[in-house]
Amino acid sequence: GIQVEQSPPDLILQEGANSTLRCNFSDSVNNLQWFHQNPWGQLINLFYIPSGTKQNGRLSATTVATERYSLLYISSSQTTDSGVYFCAVEREGSGGYGQNFVFGPGTRLSVLP
Amino acid sequence: NAGVMQNPRHLVRRRGQEARLRCSPMKGHSHVYWYRQLPEEGLKFMVYLQKENIIDESGMPKERFSAEFPKEGPSILRIQQVVRGDSAAYFCASSPPLQGTNTEAFFGQGTRLTVV
């Protein structure tokens, strides 16, 4: 099956710093989403981005589908950004009938005040 | 428009009991997916359902686990004779009817099952 890798596995930042999180995947994908799991366990949609670039406030994401990677940028980080960031993909040709996501292992981000 | 609603948020069961987890999809969504997150791990796909149909249950354990999405009411994930290894967070996601290619999925807040 498709393999999803994320780097770095852990990241500690001082409040106000910028960061880039990376997601590599081993096969062509129909669907790619970024999620933030906060310290209370809630899973929050950040971006639906199978290709291209999107921005939402301090966050932006870019997926280069032909090179099989996606990047999540966090600027001016805040303590509320702490948590685990997951990349999830659905392999192209997997039936096209639903979100049979494969999740990466996540990047654990800690933002210090 | 309420999001994906899961209940209960927390569930404690003794070994051997049954656990029932409920998921109400977002309004207008007819596709439901269940995922399991073991401690310190990412989410793993379990099952994909549409109304009254199981489309893909390739990620679900063959024994003790079952899922349904009836014509009326929420989707139910049922775990019979729970064991300590079933302790995990169970997330439900929903999406609207597909239009051509896949569309964005939205996740509920999860049900944290603890087996004692």
JSON list of C-alpha atoms in Angstrom, two decimals:
[
{"chain": "A", "resi": 1, "resn": "GLY", "atom": "CA", "xyz": [0.00, 0.00, 0.00]},
{"chain": "A", "resi": 2, "resn": "ILE", "atom": "CA", "xyz": [0.89, 3.65, -0.13]},
{"chain": "A", "resi": 3, "resn": "GLN", "atom": "CA", "xyz": [3.51, 4.85, 2.35]},
{"chain": "A", "resi": 4, "resn": "VAL", "atom": "CA", "xyz": [3.28, 8.25, 4.04]},
{"chain": "A", "resi": 5, "resn": "GLU", "atom": "CA", "xyz": [6.21, 9.82, 5.84]},
{"chain": "A", "resi": 6, "resn": "GLN", "atom": "CA", "xyz": [6.28, 13.03, 7.83]},
{"chain": "A", "resi": 7, "resn": "SER", "atom": "CA", "xyz": [9.19, 15.09, 9.04]},
{"chain": "A", "resi": 8, "resn": "PRO", "atom": "CA", "xyz": [10.34, 16.13, 11.48]},
{"chain": "A", "resi": 9, "resn": "PRO", "atom": "CA", "xyz": [8.75, 13.75, 13.99]},
{"chain": "A", "resi": 10, "resn": "ASP", "atom": "CA", "xyz": [9.10, 16.31, 16.77]},
{"chain": "A", "resi": 11, "resn": "LEU", "atom": "CA", "xyz": [9.53, 20.07, 16.70]},
{"chain": "A", "resi": 12, "resn": "ILE", "atom": "CA", "xyz": [9.95, 22.56, 19.52]},
{"chain": "A", "resi": 13, "resn": "LEU", "atom": "CA", "xyz": [9.56, 26.25, 18.72]},
{"chain": "A", "resi": 14, "resn": "GLN", "atom": "CA", "xyz": [9.63, 29.51, 20.56]},
{"chain": "A", "resi": 15, "resn": "GLU", "atom": "CA", "xyz": [6.45, 31.53, 20.19]},
{"chain": "A", "resi": 16, "resn": "GLY", "atom": "CA", "xyz": [6.66, 33.75, 17.10]},
{"chain": "A", "resi": 17, "resn": "ALA", "atom": "CA", "xyz": [8.91, 31.42, 15.12]},
{"chain": "A", "resi": 18, "resn": "ASN", "atom": "CA", "xyz": [8.09, 29.98, 11.70]},
{"chain": "A", "resi": 19, "resn": "SER", "atom": "CA", "xyz": [8.18, 26.33, 10.71]},
{"chain": "A", "resi": 20, "resn": "THR", "atom": "CA", "xyz": [7.76, 23.99, 7.77]},
{"chain": "A", "resi": 21, "resn": "LEU", "atom": "CA", "xyz": [6.36, 20.48, 8.09]},
{"chain": "A", "resi": 22, "resn": "ARG", "atom": "CA", "xyz": [6.81, 17.97, 5.29]},
{"chain": "A", "resi": 23, "resn": "CYS", "atom": "CA", "xyz": [4.76, 15.03, 4.05]},
{"chain": "A", "resi": 24, "resn": "ASN", "atom": "CA", "xyz": [6.13, 12.56, 1.49]},
{"chain": "A", "resi": 25, "resn": "PHE", "atom": "CA", "xyz": [4.02, 9.88, -0.13]},
{"chain": "A", "resi": 26, "resn": "SER", "atom": "CA", "xyz": [5.00, 6.94, -2.26]},
{"chain": "A", "resi": 27, "resn": "ASP", "atom": "CA", "xyz": [2.28, 6.87, -4.91]},
{"chain": "A", "resi": 28, "resn": "SER", "atom": "CA", "xyz": [-0.03, 9.17, -6.89]},
{"chain": "A", "resi": 29, "resn": "VAL", "atom": "CA", "xyz": [-2.91, 10.46, -4.80]},
{"chain": "A", "resi": 30, "resn": "ASN", "atom": "CA", "xyz": [-6.47, 11.61, -5.38]},
{"chain": "A", "resi": 31, "resn": "ASN", "atom": "CA", "xyz": [-6.80, 13.36, -2.08]},
{"chain": "A", "resi": 32, "resn": "LEU", "atom": "CA", "xyz": [-4.53, 14.92, 0.52]},
{"chain": "A", "resi": 33, "resn": "GLN", "atom": "CA", "xyz": [-5.58, 16.64, 3.72]},
{"chain": "A", "resi": 34, "resn": "TRP", "atom": "CA", "xyz": [-3.70, 18.20, 6.63]},
{"chain": "A", "resi": 35, "resn": "PHE", "atom": "CA", "xyz": [-5.11, 17.90, 10.14]},
{"chain": "A", "resi": 36, "resn": "HIS", "atom": "CA", "xyz": [-4.21, 19.33, 13.53]},
{"chain": "A", "resi": 37, "resn": "GLN", "atom": "CA", "xyz": [-4.87, 17.17, 16.57]},
{"chain": "A", "resi": 38, "resn": "ASN", "atom": "CA", "xyz": [-4.88, 19.47, 19.56]},
{"chain": "A", "resi": 39, "resn": "PRO", "atom": "CA", "xyz": [-3.80, 18.43, 23.07]},
{"chain": "A", "resi": 40, "resn": "TRP", "atom": "CA", "xyz": [-7.40, 17.50, 23.87]},
{"chain": "A", "resi": 41, "resn": "GLY", "atom": "CA", "xyz": [-7.46, 14.98, 21.03]},
{"chain": "A", "resi": 42, "resn": "GLN", "atom": "CA", "xyz": [-9.73, 16.88, 18.67]},
{"chain": "A", "resi": 43, "resn": "LEU", "atom": "CA", "xyz": [-8.95, 16.45, 14.99]},
{"chain": "A", "resi": 44, "resn": "ILE", "atom": "CA", "xyz": [-9.28, 19.69, 13.07]},
{"chain": "A", "resi": 45, "resn": "ASN", "atom": "CA", "xyz": [-9.29, 20.05, 9.29]},
{"chain": "A", "resi": 46, "resn": "LEU", "atom": "CA", "xyz": [-6.62, 22.44, 8.10]},
{"chain": "A", "resi": 47, "resn": "PHE", "atom": "CA", "xyz": [-6.43, 22.00, 4.34]},
{"chain": "A", "resi": 48, "resn": "TYR", "atom": "CA", "xyz": [-7.87, 19.86, 1.60]},
{"chain": "A", "resi": 49, "resn": "ILE", "atom": "CA", "xyz": [-5.04, 20.14, -0.90]},
{"chain": "A", "resi": 50, "resn": "PRO", "atom": "CA", "xyz": [-4.47, 17.36, -3.45]},
{"chain": "A", "resi": 51, "resn": "SER", "atom": "CA", "xyz": [-2.44, 19.86, -5.48]},
{"chain": "A", "resi": 52, "resn": "GLY", "atom": "CA", "xyz": [-1.52, 23.54, -5.55]},
{"chain": "A", "resi": 53, "resn": "THR", "atom": "CA", "xyz": [-1.22, 26.10, -2.77]},
{"chain": "A", "resi": 54, "resn": "LYS", "atom": "CA", "xyz": [-3.70, 27.37, -0.22]},
{"chain": "A", "resi": 55, "resn": "GLN", "atom": "CA", "xyz": [-3.47, 29.87, 2.61]},
{"chain": "A", "resi": 56, "resn": "ASN", "atom": "CA", "xyz": [-5.58, 30.35, 5.72]},
{"chain": "A", "resi": 57, "resn": "GLY", "atom": "CA", "xyz": [-4.34, 33.06, 8.07]},
{"chain": "A", "resi": 58, "resn": "ARG", "atom": "CA", "xyz": [-0.95, 32.11, 9.48]},
{"chain": "A", "resi": 59, "resn": "LEU", "atom": "CA", "xyz": [-1.08, 28.70, 7.84]},
{"chain": "A", "resi": 60, "resn": "SER", "atom": "CA", "xyz": [-0.44, 27.77, 4.26]},
{"chain": "A", "resi": 61, "resn": "ALA", "atom": "CA", "xyz": [0.10, 24.52, 2.40]},
{"chain": "A", "resi": 62, "resn": "THR", "atom": "CA", "xyz": [1.58, 23.45, -0.89]},
{"chain": "A", "resi": 63, "resn": "THR", "atom": "CA", "xyz": [1.27, 20.07, -2.58]},
{"chain": "A", "resi": 64, "resn": "VAL", "atom": "CA", "xyz": [3.46, 19.13, -5.53]},
{"chain": "A", "resi": 65, "resn": "ALA", "atom": "CA", "xyz": [1.64, 16.02, -6.68]},
{"chain": "A", "resi": 66, "resn": "THR", "atom": "CA", "xyz": [4.11, 15.15, -9.46]},
{"chain": "A", "resi": 67, "resn": "GLU", "atom": "CA", "xyz": [6.96, 15.04, -6.90]},
{"chain": "A", "resi": 68, "resn": "ARG", "atom": "CA", "xyz": [4.81, 13.36, -4.23]},
{"chain": "A", "resi": 69, "resn": "TYR", "atom": "CA", "xyz": [5.17, 15.74, -1.35]},
{"chain": "A", "resi": 70, "resn": "SER", "atom": "CA", "xyz": [3.25, 18.37, 0.54]},
{"chain": "A", "resi": 71, "resn": "LEU", "atom": "CA", "xyz": [4.43, 21.15, 2.86]},
{"chain": "A", "resi": 72, "resn": "LEU", "atom": "CA", "xyz": [2.61, 22.87, 5.70]},
{"chain": "A", "resi": 73, "resn": "TYR", "atom": "CA", "xyz": [3.90, 26.29, 6.72]},
{"chain": "A", "resi": 74, "resn": "ILE", "atom": "CA", "xyz": [3.16, 27.81, 10.10]},
{"chain": "A", "resi": 75, "resn": "SER", "atom": "CA", "xyz": [4.17, 31.43, 10.54]},
{"chain": "A", "resi": 76, "resn": "SER", "atom": "CA", "xyz": [4.35, 33.44, 13.77]},
{"chain": "A", "resi": 77, "resn": "SER", "atom": "CA", "xyz": [3.59, 30.33, 15.80]},
{"chain": "A", "resi": 78, "resn": "GLN", "atom": "CA", "xyz": [1.45, 30.55, 18.93]},
{"chain": "A", "resi": 79, "resn": "THR", "atom": "CA", "xyz": [1.14, 28.24, 21.91]},
{"chain": "A", "resi": 80, "resn": "THR", "atom": "CA", "xyz": [-2.29, 27.21, 20.65]},
{"chain": "A", "resi": 81, "resn": "ASP", "atom": "CA", "xyz": [-0.57, 25.71, 17.58]},
{"chain": "A", "resi": 82, "resn": "SER", "atom": "CA", "xyz": [0.83, 22.94, 19.79]},
{"chain": "A", "resi": 83, "resn": "GLY", "atom": "CA", "xyz": [-0.31, 19.42, 19.05]},
{"chain": "A", "resi": 84, "resn": "VAL", "atom": "CA", "xyz": [0.22, 16.80, 16.36]},
{"chain": "A", "resi": 85, "resn": "TYR", "atom": "CA", "xyz": [-0.04, 17.60, 12.67]},
{"chain": "A", "resi": 86, "resn": "PHE", "atom": "CA", "xyz": [-1.14, 14.76, 10.42]},
{"chain": "A", "resi": 87, "resn": "CYS", "atom": "CA", "xyz": [-0.98, 14.44, 6.68]},
{"chain": "A", "resi": 88, "resn": "ALA", "atom": "CA", "xyz": [-3.47, 11.96, 5.18]},
{"chain": "A", "resi": 89, "resn": "VAL", "atom": "CA", "xyz": [-3.66, 10.76, 1.59]},
{"chain": "A", "resi": 90, "resn": "GLU", "atom": "CA", "xyz": [-5.87, 8.58, -0.54]},
{"chain": "A", "resi": 91, "resn": "ARG", "atom": "CA", "xyz": [-4.13, 6.68, -3.29]},
{"chain": "A", "resi": 92, "resn": "GLU", "atom": "CA", "xyz": [-5.16, 7.43, -6.87]},
{"chain": "A", "resi": 93, "resn": "GLY", "atom": "CA", "xyz": [-7.13, 4.60, -8.37]},
{"chain": "A", "resi": 94, "resn": "SER", "atom": "CA", "xyz": [-8.13, 3.20, -4.98]},
{"chain": "A", "resi": 95, "resn": "GLY", "atom": "CA", "xyz": [-11.68, 2.95, -6.21]},
{"chain": "A", "resi": 96, "resn": "GLY", "atom": "CA", "xyz": [-12.51, 6.61, -6.12]},
{"chain": "A", "resi": 97, "resn": "TYR", "atom": "CA", "xyz": [-15.42, 5.93, -3.83]},
{"chain": "A", "resi": 98, "resn": "GLY", "atom": "CA", "xyz": [-14.38, 7.39, -0.57]},
{"chain": "A", "resi": 99, "resn": "GLN", "atom": "CA", "xyz": [-11.87, 8.68, 1.87]},
{"chain": "A", "resi": 100, "resn": "ASN", "atom": "CA", "xyz": [-9.88, 5.54, 2.57]},
{"chain": "A", "resi": 101, "resn": "PHE", "atom": "CA", "xyz": [-7.17, 7.68, 4.04]},
{"chain": "A", "resi": 102, "resn": "VAL", "atom": "CA", "xyz": [-3.70, 6.56, 4.94]},
{"chain": "A", "resi": 103, "resn": "PHE", "atom": "CA", "xyz": [-2.38, 8.77, 7.71]},
{"chain": "A", "resi": 104, "resn": "GLY", "atom": "CA", "xyz": [1.25, 9.67, 8.25]},
{"chain": "A", "resi": 105, "resn": "PRO", "atom": "CA", "xyz": [2.78, 9.21, 11.70]},
{"chain": "A", "resi": 106, "resn": "GLY", "atom": "CA", "xyz": [2.45, 12.92, 12.46]},
{"chain": "A", "resi": 107, "resn": "THR", "atom": "CA", "xyz": [4.72, 15.77, 13.54]},
{"chain": "A", "resi": 108, "resn": "ARG", "atom": "CA", "xyz": [4.45, 16.65, 17.23]},
{"chain": "A", "resi": 109, "resn": "LEU", "atom": "CA", "xyz": [4.79, 20.42, 17.62]},
{"chain": "A", "resi": 110, "resn": "SER", "atom": "CA", "xyz": [5.38, 22.17, 20.93]},
{"chain": "A", "resi": 111, "resn": "VAL", "atom": "CA", "xyz": [5.31, 25.96, 20.95]},
{"chain": "A", "resi": 112, "resn": "LEU", "atom": "CA", "xyz": [6.85, 27.48, 24.06]},
{"chain": "A", "resi": 113, "resn": "PRO", "atom": "CA", "xyz": [5.77, 30.87, 25.45]},
{"chain": "B", "resi": 1, "resn": "ASN", "atom": "CA", "xyz": [-24.65, 23.34, 10.19]},
{"chain": "B", "resi": 2, "resn": "ALA", "atom": "CA", "xyz": [-23.47, 21.10, 12.99]},
{"chain": "B", "resi": 3, "resn": "GLY", "atom": "CA", "xyz": [-20.30, 19.14, 12.40]},
{"chain": "B", "resi": 4, "resn": "VAL", "atom": "CA", "xyz": [-19.85, 15.39, 12.70]},
{"chain": "B", "resi": 5, "resn": "MET", "atom": "CA", "xyz": [-21.24, 14.41, 16.10]},
{"chain": "B", "resi": 6, "resn": "GLN", "atom": "CA", "xyz": [-19.90, 11.47, 18.03]},
{"chain": "B", "resi": 7, "resn": "ASN", "atom": "CA", "xyz": [-21.11, 10.14, 21.34]},
{"chain": "B", "resi": 8, "resn": "PRO", "atom": "CA", "xyz": [-20.19, 9.35, 23.91]},
{"chain": "B", "resi": 9, "resn": "ARG", "atom": "CA", "xyz": [-16.96, 11.35, 24.11]},
{"chain": "B", "resi": 10, "resn": "HIS", "atom": "CA", "xyz": [-15.57, 8.97, 26.70]},
{"chain": "B", "resi": 11, "resn": "LEU", "atom": "CA", "xyz": [-16.59, 5.37, 27.33]},
{"chain": "B", "resi": 12, "resn": "VAL", "atom": "CA", "xyz": [-15.30, 3.00, 29.99]},
{"chain": "B", "resi": 13, "resn": "ARG", "atom": "CA", "xyz": [-16.03, -0.70, 29.70]},
{"chain": "B", "resi": 14, "resn": "ARG", "atom": "CA", "xyz": [-14.93, -3.75, 31.63]},
{"chain": "B", "resi": 15, "resn": "ARG", "atom": "CA", "xyz": [-13.33, -6.61, 29.75]},
{"chain": "B", "resi": 16, "resn": "GLY", "atom": "CA", "xyz": [-16.01, -8.75, 28.13]},
{"chain": "B", "resi": 17, "resn": "GLN", "atom": "CA", "xyz": [-18.64, -6.02, 27.88]},
{"chain": "B", "resi": 18, "resn": "GLU", "atom": "CA", "xyz": [-19.97, -4.49, 24.69]},
{"chain": "B", "resi": 19, "resn": "ALA", "atom": "CA", "xyz": [-19.13, -1.00, 23.45]},
{"chain": "B", "resi": 20, "resn": "ARG", "atom": "CA", "xyz": [-21.42, 0.99, 21.14]},
{"chain": "B", "resi": 21, "resn": "LEU", "atom": "CA", "xyz": [-20.09, 4.13, 19.51]},
{"chain": "B", "resi": 22, "resn": "ARG", "atom": "CA", "xyz": [-22.38, 6.48, 17.64]},
{"chain": "B", "resi": 23, "resn": "CYS", "atom": "CA", "xyz": [-21.72, 8.88, 14.79]},
{"chain": "B", "resi": 24, "resn": "SER", "atom": "CA", "xyz": [-24.10, 11.36, 13.19]},
{"chain": "B", "resi": 25, "resn": "PRO", "atom": "CA", "xyz": [-22.66, 12.72, 9.94]},
{"chain": "B", "resi": 26, "resn": "MET", "atom": "CA", "xyz": [-22.85, 16.32, 8.86]},
{"chain": "B", "resi": 27, "resn": "LYS", "atom": "CA", "xyz": [-26.14, 17.35, 7.28]},
{"chain": "B", "resi": 28, "resn": "GLY", "atom": "CA", "xyz": [-26.21, 16.34, 3.64]},
{"chain": "B", "resi": 29, "resn": "HIS", "atom": "CA", "xyz": [-23.39, 13.81, 4.02]},
{"chain": "B", "resi": 30, "resn": "SER", "atom": "CA", "xyz": [-24.21, 10.24, 3.05]},
{"chain": "B", "resi": 31, "resn": "HIS", "atom": "CA", "xyz": [-20.77, 8.67, 3.47]},
{"chain": "B", "resi": 32, "resn": "VAL", "atom": "CA", "xyz": [-19.39, 7.65, 6.86]},
{"chain": "B", "resi": 33, "resn": "TYR", "atom": "CA", "xyz": [-15.91, 6.35, 7.73]},
{"chain": "B", "resi": 34, "resn": "TRP", "atom": "CA", "xyz": [-14.58, 4.97, 10.99]},
{"chain": "B", "resi": 35, "resn": "TYR", "atom": "CA", "xyz": [-10.94, 5.23, 12.03]},
{"chain": "B", "resi": 36, "resn": "ARG", "atom": "CA", "xyz": [-9.08, 3.99, 15.09]},
{"chain": "B", "resi": 37, "resn": "GLN", "atom": "CA", "xyz": [-6.18, 5.73, 16.80]},
{"chain": "B", "resi": 38, "resn": "LEU", "atom": "CA", "xyz": [-4.15, 3.62, 19.18]},
{"chain": "B", "resi": 39, "resn": "PRO", "atom": "CA", "xyz": [-2.11, 5.49, 21.82]},
{"chain": "B", "resi": 40, "resn": "GLU", "atom": "CA", "xyz": [0.79, 7.47, 20.33]},
{"chain": "B", "resi": 41, "resn": "GLU", "atom": "CA", "xyz": [-0.08, 6.35, 16.79]},
{"chain": "B", "resi": 42, "resn": "GLY", "atom": "CA", "xyz": [-1.75, 7.80, 13.71]},
{"chain": "B", "resi": 43, "resn": "LEU", "atom": "CA", "xyz": [-5.27, 7.00, 12.61]},
{"chain": "B", "resi": 44, "resn": "LYS", "atom": "CA", "xyz": [-6.00, 3.72, 10.81]},
{"chain": "B", "resi": 45, "resn": "PHE", "atom": "CA", "xyz": [-8.97, 3.21, 8.49]},
{"chain": "B", "resi": 46, "resn": "MET", "atom": "CA", "xyz": [-11.51, 0.66, 9.65]},
{"chain": "B", "resi": 47, "resn": "VAL", "atom": "CA", "xyz": [-14.70, 0.81, 7.59]},
{"chain": "B", "resi": 48, "resn": "TYR", "atom": "CA", "xyz": [-16.56, 2.90, 5.01]},
{"chain": "B", "resi": 49, "resn": "LEU", "atom": "CA", "xyz": [-20.35, 2.91, 4.90]},
{"chain": "B", "resi": 50, "resn": "GLN", "atom": "CA", "xyz": [-23.15, 4.48, 2.95]},
{"chain": "B", "resi": 51, "resn": "LYS", "atom": "CA", "xyz": [-26.77, 4.33, 4.04]},
{"chain": "B", "resi": 52, "resn": "GLU", "atom": "CA", "xyz": [-27.66, 0.67, 4.67]},
{"chain": "B", "resi": 53, "resn": "ASN", "atom": "CA", "xyz": [-24.49, -0.53, 2.94]},
{"chain": "B", "resi": 54, "resn": "ILE", "atom": "CA", "xyz": [-20.97, -1.46, 3.99]},
{"chain": "B", "resi": 55, "resn": "ILE", "atom": "CA", "xyz": [-18.74, -0.43, 1.12]},
{"chain": "B", "resi": 56, "resn": "ASP", "atom": "CA", "xyz": [-15.29, -1.28, 2.47]},
{"chain": "B", "resi": 57, "resn": "GLU", "atom": "CA", "xyz": [-14.51, -3.00, 5.77]},
{"chain": "B", "resi": 58, "resn": "SER", "atom": "CA", "xyz": [-10.97, -4.00, 4.91]},
{"chain": "B", "resi": 59, "resn": "GLY", "atom": "CA", "xyz": [-9.54, -2.27, 7.98]},
{"chain": "B", "resi": 60, "resn": "MET", "atom": "CA", "xyz": [-11.88, -3.78, 10.51]},
{"chain": "B", "resi": 61, "resn": "PRO", "atom": "CA", "xyz": [-10.88, -6.77, 12.68]},
{"chain": "B", "resi": 62, "resn": "LYS", "atom": "CA", "xyz": [-12.72, -9.88, 11.53]},
{"chain": "B", "resi": 63, "resn": "GLU", "atom": "CA", "xyz": [-14.04, -10.77, 14.95]},
{"chain": "B", "resi": 64, "resn": "ARG", "atom": "CA", "xyz": [-16.00, -8.82, 17.58]},
{"chain": "B", "resi": 65, "resn": "PHE", "atom": "CA", "xyz": [-16.25, -5.63, 15.49]},
{"chain": "B", "resi": 66, "resn": "SER", "atom": "CA", "xyz": [-19.23, -4.62, 13.37]},
{"chain": "B", "resi": 67, "resn": "ALA", "atom": "CA", "xyz": [-20.58, -1.41, 11.89]},
{"chain": "B", "resi": 68, "resn": "GLU", "atom": "CA", "xyz": [-23.86, -0.24, 10.48]},
{"chain": "B", "resi": 69, "resn": "PHE", "atom": "CA", "xyz": [-25.38, 2.91, 9.01]},
{"chain": "B", "resi": 70, "resn": "PRO", "atom": "CA", "xyz": [-29.15, 2.44, 8.98]},
{"chain": "B", "resi": 71, "resn": "LYS", "atom": "CA", "xyz": [-31.60, 4.33, 6.82]},
{"chain": "B", "resi": 72, "resn": "GLU", "atom": "CA", "xyz": [-32.61, 6.36, 9.85]},
{"chain": "B", "resi": 73, "resn": "GLY", "atom": "CA", "xyz": [-30.36, 7.33, 12.72]},
{"chain": "B", "resi": 74, "resn": "PRO", "atom": "CA", "xyz": [-26.64, 7.44, 13.35]},
{"chain": "B", "resi": 75, "resn": "SER", "atom": "CA", "xyz": [-23.91, 5.08, 12.29]},
{"chain": "B", "resi": 76, "resn": "ILE", "atom": "CA", "xyz": [-22.97, 2.59, 15.01]},
{"chain": "B", "resi": 77, "resn": "LEU", "atom": "CA", "xyz": [-19.61, 0.94, 15.59]},
{"chain": "B", "resi": 78, "resn": "ARG", "atom": "CA", "xyz": [-20.09, -2.04, 17.86]},
{"chain": "B", "resi": 79, "resn": "ILE", "atom": "CA", "xyz": [-17.36, -3.90, 19.69]},
{"chain": "B", "resi": 80, "resn": "GLN", "atom": "CA", "xyz": [-18.36, -7.10, 21.43]},
{"chain": "B", "resi": 81, "resn": "GLN", "atom": "CA", "xyz": [-16.48, -8.70, 24.34]},
{"chain": "B", "resi": 82, "resn": "VAL", "atom": "CA", "xyz": [-14.01, -5.84, 24.58]},
{"chain": "B", "resi": 83, "resn": "VAL", "atom": "CA", "xyz": [-10.40, -6.50, 25.54]},
{"chain": "B", "resi": 84, "resn": "ARG", "atom": "CA", "xyz": [-7.75, -4.11, 26.85]},
{"chain": "B", "resi": 85, "resn": "GLY", "atom": "CA", "xyz": [-6.22, -3.84, 23.38]},
{"chain": "B", "resi": 86, "resn": "ASP", "atom": "CA", "xyz": [-9.43, -2.21, 22.12]},
{"chain": "B", "resi": 87, "resn": "SER", "atom": "CA", "xyz": [-8.64, 0.87, 24.23]},
{"chain": "B", "resi": 88, "resn": "ALA", "atom": "CA", "xyz": [-8.20, 3.65, 21.71]},
{"chain": "B", "resi": 89, "resn": "ALA", "atom": "CA", "xyz": [-9.76, 6.77, 20.25]},
{"chain": "B", "resi": 90, "resn": "TYR", "atom": "CA", "xyz": [-12.34, 6.00, 17.57]},
{"chain": "B", "resi": 91, "resn": "PHE", "atom": "CA", "xyz": [-12.99, 8.74, 15.04]},
{"chain": "B", "resi": 92, "resn": "CYS", "atom": "CA", "xyz": [-15.83, 9.04, 12.59]},
{"chain": "B", "resi": 93, "resn": "ALA", "atom": "CA", "xyz": [-15.64, 11.10, 9.41]},
{"chain": "B", "resi": 94, "resn": "SER", "atom": "CA", "xyz": [-18.26, 12.00, 6.84]},
{"chain": "B", "resi": 95, "resn": "SER", "atom": "CA", "xyz": [-18.31, 13.40, 3.34]},
{"chain": "B", "resi": 96, "resn": "PRO", "atom": "CA", "xyz": [-20.98, 14.41, 0.84]},
{"chain": "B", "resi": 97, "resn": "PRO", "atom": "CA", "xyz": [-21.91, 12.30, -2.18]},
{"chain": "B", "resi": 98, "resn": "LEU", "atom": "CA", "xyz": [-18.88, 12.12, -4.43]},
{"chain": "B", "resi": 99, "resn": "GLN", "atom": "CA", "xyz": [-18.80, 14.27, -7.55]},
{"chain": "B", "resi": 100, "resn": "GLY", "atom": "CA", "xyz": [-16.22, 12.97, -9.96]},
{"chain": "B", "resi": 101, "resn": "THR", "atom": "CA", "xyz": [-13.15, 12.85, -7.75]},
{"chain": "B", "resi": 102, "resn": "ASN", "atom": "CA", "xyz": [-12.94, 12.59, -3.99]},
{"chain": "B", "resi": 103, "resn": "THR", "atom": "CA", "xyz": [-14.05, 15.41, -1.77]},
{"chain": "B", "resi": 104, "resn": "GLU", "atom": "CA", "xyz": [-13.02, 16.69, 1.63]},
{"chain": "B", "resi": 105, "resn": "ALA", "atom": "CA", "xyz": [-13.80, 14.59, 4.71]},
{"chain": "B", "resi": 106, "resn": "PHE", "atom": "CA", "xyz": [-14.70, 16.08, 8.08]},
{"chain": "B", "resi": 107, "resn": "PHE", "atom": "CA", "xyz": [-13.94, 14.34, 11.35]},
{"chain": "B", "resi": 108, "resn": "GLY", "atom": "CA", "xyz": [-15.83, 14.18, 14.62]},
{"chain": "B", "resi": 109, "resn": "GLN", "atom": "CA", "xyz": [-14.26, 14.76, 18.02]},
{"chain": "B", "resi": 110, "resn": "GLY", "atom": "CA", "xyz": [-13.79, 11.06, 18.62]},
{"chain": "B", "resi": 111, "resn": "THR", "atom": "CA", "xyz": [-14.84, 8.59, 21.29]},
{"chain": "B", "resi": 112, "resn": "ARG", "atom": "CA", "xyz": [-12.16, 7.56, 23.74]},
{"chain": "B", "resi": 113, "resn": "LEU", "atom": "CA", "xyz": [-12.74, 3.98, 24.78]},
{"chain": "B", "resi": 114, "resn": "THR", "atom": "CA", "xyz": [-11.00, 2.68, 27.88]},
{"chain": "B", "resi": 115, "resn": "VAL", "atom": "CA", "xyz": [-11.25, -1.00, 28.73]},
{"chain": "B", "resi": 116, "resn": "VAL", "atom": "CA", "xyz": [-10.51, -1.81, 32.36]}
]
